[in-house]
Short mmCIF file of the C-alpha atoms (twelve columns), coordinates in Angstrom:
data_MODEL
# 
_entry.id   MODEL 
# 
loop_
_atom_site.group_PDB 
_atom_site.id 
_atom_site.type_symbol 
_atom_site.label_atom_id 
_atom_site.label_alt_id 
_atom_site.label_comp_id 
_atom_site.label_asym_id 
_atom_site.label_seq_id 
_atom_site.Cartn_x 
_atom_site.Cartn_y 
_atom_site.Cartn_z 
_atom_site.pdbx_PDB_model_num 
ATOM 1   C CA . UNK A 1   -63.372 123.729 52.811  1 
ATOM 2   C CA . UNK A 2   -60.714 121.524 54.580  1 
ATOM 3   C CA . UNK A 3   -58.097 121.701 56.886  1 
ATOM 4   C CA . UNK A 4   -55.519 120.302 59.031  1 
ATOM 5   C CA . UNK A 5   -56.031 119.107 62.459  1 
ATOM 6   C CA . UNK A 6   -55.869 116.362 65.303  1 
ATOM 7   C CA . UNK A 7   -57.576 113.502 64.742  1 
ATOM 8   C CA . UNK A 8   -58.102 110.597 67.780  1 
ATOM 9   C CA . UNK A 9   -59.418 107.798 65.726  1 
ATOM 10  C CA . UNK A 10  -59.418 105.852 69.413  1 
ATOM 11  C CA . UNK A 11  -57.359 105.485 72.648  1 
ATOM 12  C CA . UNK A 12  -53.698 106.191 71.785  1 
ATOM 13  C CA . UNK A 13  -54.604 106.472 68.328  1 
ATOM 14  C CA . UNK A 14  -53.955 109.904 67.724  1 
ATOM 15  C CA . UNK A 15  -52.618 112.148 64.165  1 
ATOM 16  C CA . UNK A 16  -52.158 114.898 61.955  1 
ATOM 17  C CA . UNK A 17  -55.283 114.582 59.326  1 
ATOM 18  C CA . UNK A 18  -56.964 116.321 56.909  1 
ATOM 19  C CA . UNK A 19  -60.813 117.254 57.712  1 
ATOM 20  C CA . UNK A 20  -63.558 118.614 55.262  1 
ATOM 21  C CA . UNK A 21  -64.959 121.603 57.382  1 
ATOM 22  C CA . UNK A 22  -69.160 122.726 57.120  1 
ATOM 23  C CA . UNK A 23  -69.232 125.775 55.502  1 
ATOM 24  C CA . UNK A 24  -69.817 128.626 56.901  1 
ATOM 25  C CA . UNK A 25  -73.426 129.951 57.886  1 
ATOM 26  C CA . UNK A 26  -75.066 133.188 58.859  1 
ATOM 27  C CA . UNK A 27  -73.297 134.168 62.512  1 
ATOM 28  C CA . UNK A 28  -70.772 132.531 61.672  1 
ATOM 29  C CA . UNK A 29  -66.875 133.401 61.634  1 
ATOM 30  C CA . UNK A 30  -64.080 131.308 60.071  1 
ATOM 31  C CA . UNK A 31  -60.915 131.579 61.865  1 
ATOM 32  C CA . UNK A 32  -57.482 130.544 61.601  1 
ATOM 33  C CA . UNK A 33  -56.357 129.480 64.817  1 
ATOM 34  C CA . UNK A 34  -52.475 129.965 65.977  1 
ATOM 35  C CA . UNK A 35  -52.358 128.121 68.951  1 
ATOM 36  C CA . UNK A 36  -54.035 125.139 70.655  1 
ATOM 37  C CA . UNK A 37  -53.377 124.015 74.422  1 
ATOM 38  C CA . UNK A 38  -53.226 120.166 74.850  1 
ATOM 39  C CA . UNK A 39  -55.754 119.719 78.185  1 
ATOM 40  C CA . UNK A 40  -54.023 117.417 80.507  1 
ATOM 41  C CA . UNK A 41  -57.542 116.393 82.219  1 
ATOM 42  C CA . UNK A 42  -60.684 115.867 80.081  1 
ATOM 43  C CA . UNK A 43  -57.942 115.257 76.981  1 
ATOM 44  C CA . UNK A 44  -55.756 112.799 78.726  1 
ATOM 45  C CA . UNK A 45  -59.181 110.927 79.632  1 
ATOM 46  C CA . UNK A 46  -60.631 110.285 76.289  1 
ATOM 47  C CA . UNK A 47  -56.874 109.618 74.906  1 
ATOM 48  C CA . UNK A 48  -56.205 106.962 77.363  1 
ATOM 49  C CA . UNK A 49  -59.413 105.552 77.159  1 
ATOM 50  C CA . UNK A 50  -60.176 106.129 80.409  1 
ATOM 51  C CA . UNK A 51  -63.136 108.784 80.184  1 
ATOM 52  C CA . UNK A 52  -66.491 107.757 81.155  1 
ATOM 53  C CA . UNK A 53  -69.479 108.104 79.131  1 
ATOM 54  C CA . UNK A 54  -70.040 111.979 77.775  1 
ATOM 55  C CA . UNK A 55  -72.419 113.814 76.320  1 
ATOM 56  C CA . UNK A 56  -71.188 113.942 72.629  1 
ATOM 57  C CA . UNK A 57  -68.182 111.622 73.084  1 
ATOM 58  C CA . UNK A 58  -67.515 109.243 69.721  1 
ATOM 59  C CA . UNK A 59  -64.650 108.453 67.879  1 
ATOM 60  C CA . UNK A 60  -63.105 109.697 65.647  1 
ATOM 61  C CA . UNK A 61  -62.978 113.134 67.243  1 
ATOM 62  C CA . UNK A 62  -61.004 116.526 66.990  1 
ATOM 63  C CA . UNK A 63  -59.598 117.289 70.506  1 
ATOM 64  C CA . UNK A 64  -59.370 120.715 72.463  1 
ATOM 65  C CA . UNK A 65  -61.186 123.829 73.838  1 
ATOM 66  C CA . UNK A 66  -58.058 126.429 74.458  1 
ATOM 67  C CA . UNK A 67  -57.436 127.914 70.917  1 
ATOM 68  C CA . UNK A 68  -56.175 131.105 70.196  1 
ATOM 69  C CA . UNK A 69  -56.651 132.642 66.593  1 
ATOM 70  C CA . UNK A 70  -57.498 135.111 64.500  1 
ATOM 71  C CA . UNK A 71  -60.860 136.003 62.631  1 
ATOM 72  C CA . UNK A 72  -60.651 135.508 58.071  1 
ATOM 73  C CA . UNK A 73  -63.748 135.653 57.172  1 
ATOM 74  C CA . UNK A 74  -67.286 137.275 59.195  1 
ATOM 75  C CA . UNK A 75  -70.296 137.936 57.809  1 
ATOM 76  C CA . UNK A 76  -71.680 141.135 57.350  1 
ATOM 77  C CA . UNK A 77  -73.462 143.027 60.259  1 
ATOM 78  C CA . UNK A 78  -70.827 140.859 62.721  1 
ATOM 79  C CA . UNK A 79  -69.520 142.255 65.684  1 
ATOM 80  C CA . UNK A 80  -66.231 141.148 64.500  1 
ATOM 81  C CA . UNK A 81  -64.113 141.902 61.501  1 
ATOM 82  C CA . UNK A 82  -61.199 140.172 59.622  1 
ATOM 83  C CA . UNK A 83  -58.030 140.574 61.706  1 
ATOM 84  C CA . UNK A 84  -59.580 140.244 65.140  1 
ATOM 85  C CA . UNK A 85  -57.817 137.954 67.601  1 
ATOM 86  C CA . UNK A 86  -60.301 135.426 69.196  1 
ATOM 87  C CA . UNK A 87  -60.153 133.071 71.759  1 
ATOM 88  C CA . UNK A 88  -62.112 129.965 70.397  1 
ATOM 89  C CA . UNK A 89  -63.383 127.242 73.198  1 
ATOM 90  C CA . UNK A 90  -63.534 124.440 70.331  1 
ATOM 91  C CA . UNK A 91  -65.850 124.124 67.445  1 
ATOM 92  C CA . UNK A 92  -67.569 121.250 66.223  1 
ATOM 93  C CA . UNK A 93  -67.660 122.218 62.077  1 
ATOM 94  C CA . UNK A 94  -66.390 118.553 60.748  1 
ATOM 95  C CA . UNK A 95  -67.618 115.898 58.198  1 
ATOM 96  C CA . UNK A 96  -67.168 112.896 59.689  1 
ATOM 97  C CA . UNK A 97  -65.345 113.705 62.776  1 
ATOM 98  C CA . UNK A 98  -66.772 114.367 66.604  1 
ATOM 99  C CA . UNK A 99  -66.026 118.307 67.606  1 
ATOM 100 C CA . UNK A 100 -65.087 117.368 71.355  1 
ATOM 101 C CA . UNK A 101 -63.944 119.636 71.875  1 
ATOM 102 C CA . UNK A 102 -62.737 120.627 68.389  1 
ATOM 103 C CA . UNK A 103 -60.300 123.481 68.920  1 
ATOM 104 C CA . UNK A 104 -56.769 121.355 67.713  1 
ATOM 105 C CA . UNK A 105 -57.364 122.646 63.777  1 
ATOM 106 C CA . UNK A 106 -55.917 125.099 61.548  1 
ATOM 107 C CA . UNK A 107 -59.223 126.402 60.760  1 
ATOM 108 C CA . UNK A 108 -62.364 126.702 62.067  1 
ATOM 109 C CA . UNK A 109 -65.774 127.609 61.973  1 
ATOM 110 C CA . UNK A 110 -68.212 128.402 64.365  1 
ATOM 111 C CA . UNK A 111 -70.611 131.180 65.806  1 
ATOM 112 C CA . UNK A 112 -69.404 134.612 66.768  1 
ATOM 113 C CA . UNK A 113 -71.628 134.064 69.914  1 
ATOM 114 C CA . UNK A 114 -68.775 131.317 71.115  1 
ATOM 115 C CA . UNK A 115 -65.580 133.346 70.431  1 
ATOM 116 C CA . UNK A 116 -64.127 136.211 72.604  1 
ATOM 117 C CA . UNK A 117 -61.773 138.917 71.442  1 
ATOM 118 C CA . UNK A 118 -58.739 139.664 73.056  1 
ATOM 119 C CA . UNK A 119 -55.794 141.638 72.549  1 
ATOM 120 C CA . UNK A 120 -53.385 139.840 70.254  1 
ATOM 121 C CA . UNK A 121 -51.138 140.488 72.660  1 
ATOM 122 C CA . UNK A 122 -51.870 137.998 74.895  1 
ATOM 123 C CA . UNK A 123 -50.365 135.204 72.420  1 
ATOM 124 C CA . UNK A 124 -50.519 131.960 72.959  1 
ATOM 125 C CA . UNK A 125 -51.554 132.671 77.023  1 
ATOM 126 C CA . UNK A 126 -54.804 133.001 75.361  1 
ATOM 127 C CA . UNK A 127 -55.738 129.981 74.939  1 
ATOM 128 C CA . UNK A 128 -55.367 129.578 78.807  1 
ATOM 129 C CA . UNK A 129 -58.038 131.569 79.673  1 
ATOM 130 C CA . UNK A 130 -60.900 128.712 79.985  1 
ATOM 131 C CA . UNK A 131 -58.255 127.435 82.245  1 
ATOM 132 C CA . UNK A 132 -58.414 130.537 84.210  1 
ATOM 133 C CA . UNK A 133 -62.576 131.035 83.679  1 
ATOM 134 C CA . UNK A 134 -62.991 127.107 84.929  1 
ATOM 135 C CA . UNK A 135 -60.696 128.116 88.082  1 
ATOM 136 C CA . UNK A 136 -63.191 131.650 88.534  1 
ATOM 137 C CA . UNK A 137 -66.098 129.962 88.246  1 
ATOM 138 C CA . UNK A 138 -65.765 127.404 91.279  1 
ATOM 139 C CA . UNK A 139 -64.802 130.203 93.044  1 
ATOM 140 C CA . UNK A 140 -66.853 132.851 92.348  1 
ATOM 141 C CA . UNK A 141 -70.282 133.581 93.332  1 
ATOM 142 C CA . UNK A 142 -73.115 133.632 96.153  1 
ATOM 143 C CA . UNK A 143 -72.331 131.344 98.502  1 
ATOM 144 C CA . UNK A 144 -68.901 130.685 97.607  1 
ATOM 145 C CA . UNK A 145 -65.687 130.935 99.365  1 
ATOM 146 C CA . UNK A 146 -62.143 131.621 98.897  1 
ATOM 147 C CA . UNK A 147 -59.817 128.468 98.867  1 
ATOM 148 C CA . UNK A 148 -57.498 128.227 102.129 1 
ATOM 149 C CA . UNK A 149 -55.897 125.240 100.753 1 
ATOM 150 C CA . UNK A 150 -55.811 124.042 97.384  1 
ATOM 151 C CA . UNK A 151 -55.026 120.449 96.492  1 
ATOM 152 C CA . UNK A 152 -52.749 120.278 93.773  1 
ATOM 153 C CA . UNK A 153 -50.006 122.659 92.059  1 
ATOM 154 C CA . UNK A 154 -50.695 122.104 87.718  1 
ATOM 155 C CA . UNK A 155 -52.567 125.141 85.859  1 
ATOM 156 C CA . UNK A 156 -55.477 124.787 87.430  1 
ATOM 157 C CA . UNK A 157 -54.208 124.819 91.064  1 
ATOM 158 C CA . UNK A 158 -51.518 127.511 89.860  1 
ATOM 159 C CA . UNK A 159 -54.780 129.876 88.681  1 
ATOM 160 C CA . UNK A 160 -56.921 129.174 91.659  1 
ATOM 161 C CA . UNK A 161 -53.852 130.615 94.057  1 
ATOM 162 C CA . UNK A 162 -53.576 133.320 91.519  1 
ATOM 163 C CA . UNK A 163 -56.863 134.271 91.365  1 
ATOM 164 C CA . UNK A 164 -57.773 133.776 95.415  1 
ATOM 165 C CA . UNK A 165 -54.432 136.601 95.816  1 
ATOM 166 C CA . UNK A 166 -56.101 138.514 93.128  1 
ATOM 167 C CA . UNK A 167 -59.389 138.800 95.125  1 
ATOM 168 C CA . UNK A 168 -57.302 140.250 98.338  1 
ATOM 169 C CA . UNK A 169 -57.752 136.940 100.396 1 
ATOM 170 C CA . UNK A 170 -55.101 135.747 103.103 1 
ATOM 171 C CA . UNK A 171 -52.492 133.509 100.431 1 
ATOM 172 C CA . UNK A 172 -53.844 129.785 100.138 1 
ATOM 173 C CA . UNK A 173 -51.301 126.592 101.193 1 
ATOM 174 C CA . UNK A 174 -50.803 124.289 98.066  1 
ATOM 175 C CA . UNK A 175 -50.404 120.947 98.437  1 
ATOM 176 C CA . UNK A 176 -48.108 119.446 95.711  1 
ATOM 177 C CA . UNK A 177 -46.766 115.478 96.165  1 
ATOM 178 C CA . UNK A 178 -44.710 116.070 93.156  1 
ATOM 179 C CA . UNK A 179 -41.179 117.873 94.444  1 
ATOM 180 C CA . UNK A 180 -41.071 119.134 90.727  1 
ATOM 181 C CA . UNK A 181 -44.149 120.759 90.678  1 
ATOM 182 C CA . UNK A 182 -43.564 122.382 93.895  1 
ATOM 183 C CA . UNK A 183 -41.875 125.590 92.270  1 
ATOM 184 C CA . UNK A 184 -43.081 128.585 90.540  1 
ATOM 185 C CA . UNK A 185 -45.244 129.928 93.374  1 
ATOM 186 C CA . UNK A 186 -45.127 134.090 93.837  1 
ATOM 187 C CA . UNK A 187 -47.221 135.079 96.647  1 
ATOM 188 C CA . UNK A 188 -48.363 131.708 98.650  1 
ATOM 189 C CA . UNK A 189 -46.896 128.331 99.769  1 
ATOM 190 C CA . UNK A 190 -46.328 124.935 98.438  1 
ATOM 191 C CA . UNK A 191 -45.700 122.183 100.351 1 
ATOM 192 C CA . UNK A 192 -45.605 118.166 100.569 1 
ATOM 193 C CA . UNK A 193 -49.312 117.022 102.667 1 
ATOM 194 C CA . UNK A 194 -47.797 114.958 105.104 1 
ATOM 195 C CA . UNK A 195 -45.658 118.708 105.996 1 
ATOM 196 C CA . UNK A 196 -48.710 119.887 106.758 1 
ATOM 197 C CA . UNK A 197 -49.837 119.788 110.132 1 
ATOM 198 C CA . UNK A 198 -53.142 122.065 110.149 1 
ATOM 199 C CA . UNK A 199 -56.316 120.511 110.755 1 
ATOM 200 C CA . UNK A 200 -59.335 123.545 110.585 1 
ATOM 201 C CA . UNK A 201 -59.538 124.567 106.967 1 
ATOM 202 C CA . UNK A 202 -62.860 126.071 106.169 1 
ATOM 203 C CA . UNK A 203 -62.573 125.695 102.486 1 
ATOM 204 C CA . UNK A 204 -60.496 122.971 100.617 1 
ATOM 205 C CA . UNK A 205 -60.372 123.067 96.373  1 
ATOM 206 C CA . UNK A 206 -58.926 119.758 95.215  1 
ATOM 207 C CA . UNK A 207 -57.632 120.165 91.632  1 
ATOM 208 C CA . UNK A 208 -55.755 117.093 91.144  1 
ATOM 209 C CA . UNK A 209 -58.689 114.703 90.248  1 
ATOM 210 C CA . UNK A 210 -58.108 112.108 93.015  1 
ATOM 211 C CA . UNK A 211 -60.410 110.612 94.614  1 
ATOM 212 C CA . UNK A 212 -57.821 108.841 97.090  1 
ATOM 213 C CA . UNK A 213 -56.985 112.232 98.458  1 
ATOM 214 C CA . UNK A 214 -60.440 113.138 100.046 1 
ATOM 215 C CA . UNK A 215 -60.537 110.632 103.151 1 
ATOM 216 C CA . UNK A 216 -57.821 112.843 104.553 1 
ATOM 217 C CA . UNK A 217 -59.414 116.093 103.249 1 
ATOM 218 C CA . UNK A 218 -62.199 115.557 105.105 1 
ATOM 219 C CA . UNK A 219 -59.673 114.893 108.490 1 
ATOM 220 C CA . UNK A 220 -58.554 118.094 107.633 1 
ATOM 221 C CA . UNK A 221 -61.491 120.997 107.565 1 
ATOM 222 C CA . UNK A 222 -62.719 122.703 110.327 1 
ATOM 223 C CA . UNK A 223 -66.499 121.606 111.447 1 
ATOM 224 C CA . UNK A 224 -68.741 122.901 109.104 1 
ATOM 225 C CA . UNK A 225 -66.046 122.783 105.910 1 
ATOM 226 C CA . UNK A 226 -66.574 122.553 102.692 1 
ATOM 227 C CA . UNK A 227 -64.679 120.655 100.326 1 
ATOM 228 C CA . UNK A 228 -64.900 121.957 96.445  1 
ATOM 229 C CA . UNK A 229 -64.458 119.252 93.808  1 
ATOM 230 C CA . UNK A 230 -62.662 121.121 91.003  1 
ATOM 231 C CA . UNK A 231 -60.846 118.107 89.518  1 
ATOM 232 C CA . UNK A 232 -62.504 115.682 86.709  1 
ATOM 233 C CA . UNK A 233 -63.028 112.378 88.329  1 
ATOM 234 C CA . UNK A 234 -63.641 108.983 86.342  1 
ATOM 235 C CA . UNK A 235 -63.706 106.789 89.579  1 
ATOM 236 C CA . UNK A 236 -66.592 106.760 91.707  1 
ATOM 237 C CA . UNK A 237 -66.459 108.806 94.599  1 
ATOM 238 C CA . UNK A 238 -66.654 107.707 98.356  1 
ATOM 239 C CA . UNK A 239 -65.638 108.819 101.929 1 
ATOM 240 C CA . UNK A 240 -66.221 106.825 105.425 1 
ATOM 241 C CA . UNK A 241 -69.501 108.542 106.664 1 
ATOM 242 C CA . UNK A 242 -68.118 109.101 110.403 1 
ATOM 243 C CA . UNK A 243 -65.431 111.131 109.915 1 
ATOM 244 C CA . UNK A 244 -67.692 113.294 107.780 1 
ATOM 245 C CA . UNK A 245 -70.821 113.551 109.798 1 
ATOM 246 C CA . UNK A 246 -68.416 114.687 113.205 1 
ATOM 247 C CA . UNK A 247 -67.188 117.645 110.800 1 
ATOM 248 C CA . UNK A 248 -70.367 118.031 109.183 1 
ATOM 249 C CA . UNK A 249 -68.720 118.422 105.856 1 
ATOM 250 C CA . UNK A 250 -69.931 120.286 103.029 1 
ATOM 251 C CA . UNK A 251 -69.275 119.223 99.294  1 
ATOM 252 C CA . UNK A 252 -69.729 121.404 95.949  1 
ATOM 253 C CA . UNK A 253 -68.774 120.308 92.628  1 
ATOM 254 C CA . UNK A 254 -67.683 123.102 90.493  1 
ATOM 255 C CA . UNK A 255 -69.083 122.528 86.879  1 
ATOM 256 C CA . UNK A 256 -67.098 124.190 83.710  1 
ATOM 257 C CA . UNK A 257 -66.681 127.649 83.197  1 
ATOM 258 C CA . UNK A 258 -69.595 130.193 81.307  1 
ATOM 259 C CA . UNK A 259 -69.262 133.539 79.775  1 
ATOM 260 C CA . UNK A 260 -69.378 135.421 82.393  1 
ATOM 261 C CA . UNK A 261 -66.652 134.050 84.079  1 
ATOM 262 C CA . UNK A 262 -64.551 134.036 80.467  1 
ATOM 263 C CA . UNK A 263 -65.661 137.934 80.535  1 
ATOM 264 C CA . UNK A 264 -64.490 138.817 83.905  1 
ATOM 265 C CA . UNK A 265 -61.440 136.585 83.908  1 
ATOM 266 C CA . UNK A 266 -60.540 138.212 80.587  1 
ATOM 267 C CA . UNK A 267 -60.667 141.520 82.467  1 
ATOM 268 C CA . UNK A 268 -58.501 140.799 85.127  1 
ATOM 269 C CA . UNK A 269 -55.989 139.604 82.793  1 
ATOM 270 C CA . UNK A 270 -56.122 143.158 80.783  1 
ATOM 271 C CA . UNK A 271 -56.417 145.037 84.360  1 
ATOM 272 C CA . UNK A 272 -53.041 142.691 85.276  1 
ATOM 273 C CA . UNK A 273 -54.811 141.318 88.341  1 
ATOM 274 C CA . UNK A 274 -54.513 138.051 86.515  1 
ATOM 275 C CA . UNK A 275 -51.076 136.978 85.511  1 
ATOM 276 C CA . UNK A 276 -51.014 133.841 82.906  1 
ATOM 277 C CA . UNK A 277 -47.016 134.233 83.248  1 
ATOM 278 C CA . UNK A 278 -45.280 131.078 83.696  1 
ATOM 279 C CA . UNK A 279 -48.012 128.057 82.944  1 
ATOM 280 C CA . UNK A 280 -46.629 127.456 79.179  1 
ATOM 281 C CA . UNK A 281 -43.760 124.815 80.038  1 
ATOM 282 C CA . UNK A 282 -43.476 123.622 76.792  1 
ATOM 283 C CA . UNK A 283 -44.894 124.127 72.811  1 
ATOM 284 C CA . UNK A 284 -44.084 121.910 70.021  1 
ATOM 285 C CA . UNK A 285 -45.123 122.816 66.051  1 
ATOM 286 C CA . UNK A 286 -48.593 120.925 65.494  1 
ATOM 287 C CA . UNK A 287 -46.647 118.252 62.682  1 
ATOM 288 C CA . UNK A 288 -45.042 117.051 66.072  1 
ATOM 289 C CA . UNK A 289 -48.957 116.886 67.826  1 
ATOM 290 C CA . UNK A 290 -48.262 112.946 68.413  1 
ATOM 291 C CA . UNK A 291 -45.642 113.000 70.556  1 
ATOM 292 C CA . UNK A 292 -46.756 116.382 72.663  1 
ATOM 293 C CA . UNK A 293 -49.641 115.381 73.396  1 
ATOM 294 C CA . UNK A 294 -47.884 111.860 74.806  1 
ATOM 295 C CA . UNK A 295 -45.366 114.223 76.473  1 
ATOM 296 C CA . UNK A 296 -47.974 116.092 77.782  1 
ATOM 297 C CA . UNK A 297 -50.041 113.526 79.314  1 
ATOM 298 C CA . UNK A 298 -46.589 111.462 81.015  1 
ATOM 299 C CA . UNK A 299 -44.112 114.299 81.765  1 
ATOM 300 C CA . UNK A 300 -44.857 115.590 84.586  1 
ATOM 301 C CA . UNK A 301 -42.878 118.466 84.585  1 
ATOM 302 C CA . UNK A 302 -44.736 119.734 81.443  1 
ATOM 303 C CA . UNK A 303 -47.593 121.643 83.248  1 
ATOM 304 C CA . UNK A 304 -48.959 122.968 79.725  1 
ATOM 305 C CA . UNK A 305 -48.017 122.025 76.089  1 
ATOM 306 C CA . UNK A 306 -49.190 124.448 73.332  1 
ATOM 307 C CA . UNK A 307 -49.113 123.697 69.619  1 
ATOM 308 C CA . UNK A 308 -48.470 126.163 67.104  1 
ATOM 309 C CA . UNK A 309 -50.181 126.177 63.953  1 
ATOM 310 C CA . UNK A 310 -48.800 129.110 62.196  1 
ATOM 311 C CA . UNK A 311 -46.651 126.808 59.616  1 
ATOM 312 C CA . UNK A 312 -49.911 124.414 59.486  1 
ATOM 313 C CA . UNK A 313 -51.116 124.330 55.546  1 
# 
């Protein structure tokens, strides 16, 4: 078996290939996916160069883990059948090729225990939903608490507002240094930080991945705070100690998304508690995967590109 997919032979090195696929095995479905989402964090990382050492990282690899597809083949006794739309969070079913995360093919193989069906009509604001099940899992659970302010307006931020409305919480403040990025809010606020004047925020979700941001984070909870690291971070983090210790602030890092949280957030989403509406700025046919995925790693008005495989051989 073989098909077509993205192939990042190194940093910036990045094309349209053709892949010999592993066969498939018992649990196993092969599915033809229809759309891919280009990840603008962990993605942009390993494309740049710029991602730190990872468990399974190695060149060449097959990028992304937001596919959208539908099942061609399952084996008999499977809880799926040929026709079944599945969201697919990556594969790693290539001869000679890393699967990190694997999800930018044509095809793909891997076990029914990975894949989640959904209605077709969802389309390609399927393949958003580990978006949305990273953004419920740092926020839901014992012990957890409701963003009041959320650092940063791309997908992630956009879902975490969503989803804290969705849960019948007071609406969040977004902080967005990008005028640009500053629209598209229903429900909640986005302003500039230094617009900001509040200074007691009990819970603060950064989702832009900067680690310059969090000296002035931590001038801005309320004693007893906690600031949520939601972001992907490749520089090392640090804070002044004072400042801290006289708020006595709290720190979580929120680790990716499990099925649970793709379950529930898959429900909301059906229930229409969950609106994916409005996060797809752009798409671009997969022959063209070069330049979106540059596009989507330097424009910053492209919040989310999506390739579409459907012409793919």
């Amino acid at each position: 078996m073989e098909t077509t997919a993205v192939l990042l032979k190194g940093p910036k090195d990045l094309a349209l290939d053709v892949l010999q696929i592993t066969p498939p095995s018992d649990g196993d479905l092969v599915i033809e996916v229809n759309h891919s989402g280009i990840s603008t964090g962990t993605e942009k990382l390993f494309w740049s160069g710029a991602m730190p050492p990872f468990p399974g990282m190695g060149f060449p690899l097959v990028p992304g883990y937001e596919s959208m597809g539908e099942v061609i083949e399952a084996p008999m006794g499977s809880m799926y059948k040929a026709g079944d739309t599945v969201f697919v969070p990556g594969a790693n079913c290539y001869e000679g090729a890393f699967g990190l995360f694997g999800g930018a093919s044509r095809t793909l193989v891997s076990n029914e225990d990975r894949v989640t069906k959904v209605d077709s009509g969802f389309g390609a604001e399927g393949a958003l939903l580990a978006l949305a099940a990273t953004a419920r899992h740092a926020m839901a659970g014992p012990g957890k608490a409701v963003p009041d302010l959320i650092v940063g307006h791309g997908v992630l931020g956009r879902l975490l507002a969503r989803l804290t409305l969705a849960a019948g919480a007071p609406a969040p403040t977004v902080w967005e240094i990008d005028p640009a990025r500053r629209t598209g809010a229903i429900g909640y606020d986005v302003i500039a930080p230094e617009d900001d004047p509040r200074r007691n925020y009990k819970s603060i979700y950064d989702a832009s991945g900067s680690t310059a941001v969090l000296g002035d984070l931590i001038g801005r909870i309320a004693r007893g705070g906690e600031i949520v690291l939601a972001g992907f971070y490749t520089d090392a983090i640090s804070f002044a100690f004072p400042p801290a210790f006289m708020k006595e602030a709290r720190f979580r890092v929120a680790a990716e998304w499990n099925r649970d949280d793709l379950i529930a957030t898959r429900a909301l989403v059906e229930s229409g508690a969950l609106s994916l509406g409005g996060l797809i700025t752009h798409s671009a046919h997969s022959a063209d995967a070069p330049a979106a995925y540059e596009q989507a790693f330097s424009d910053p008005e492209c919040l989310k590109m999506m390739l579409n495989w459907r012409d793919a051989t």
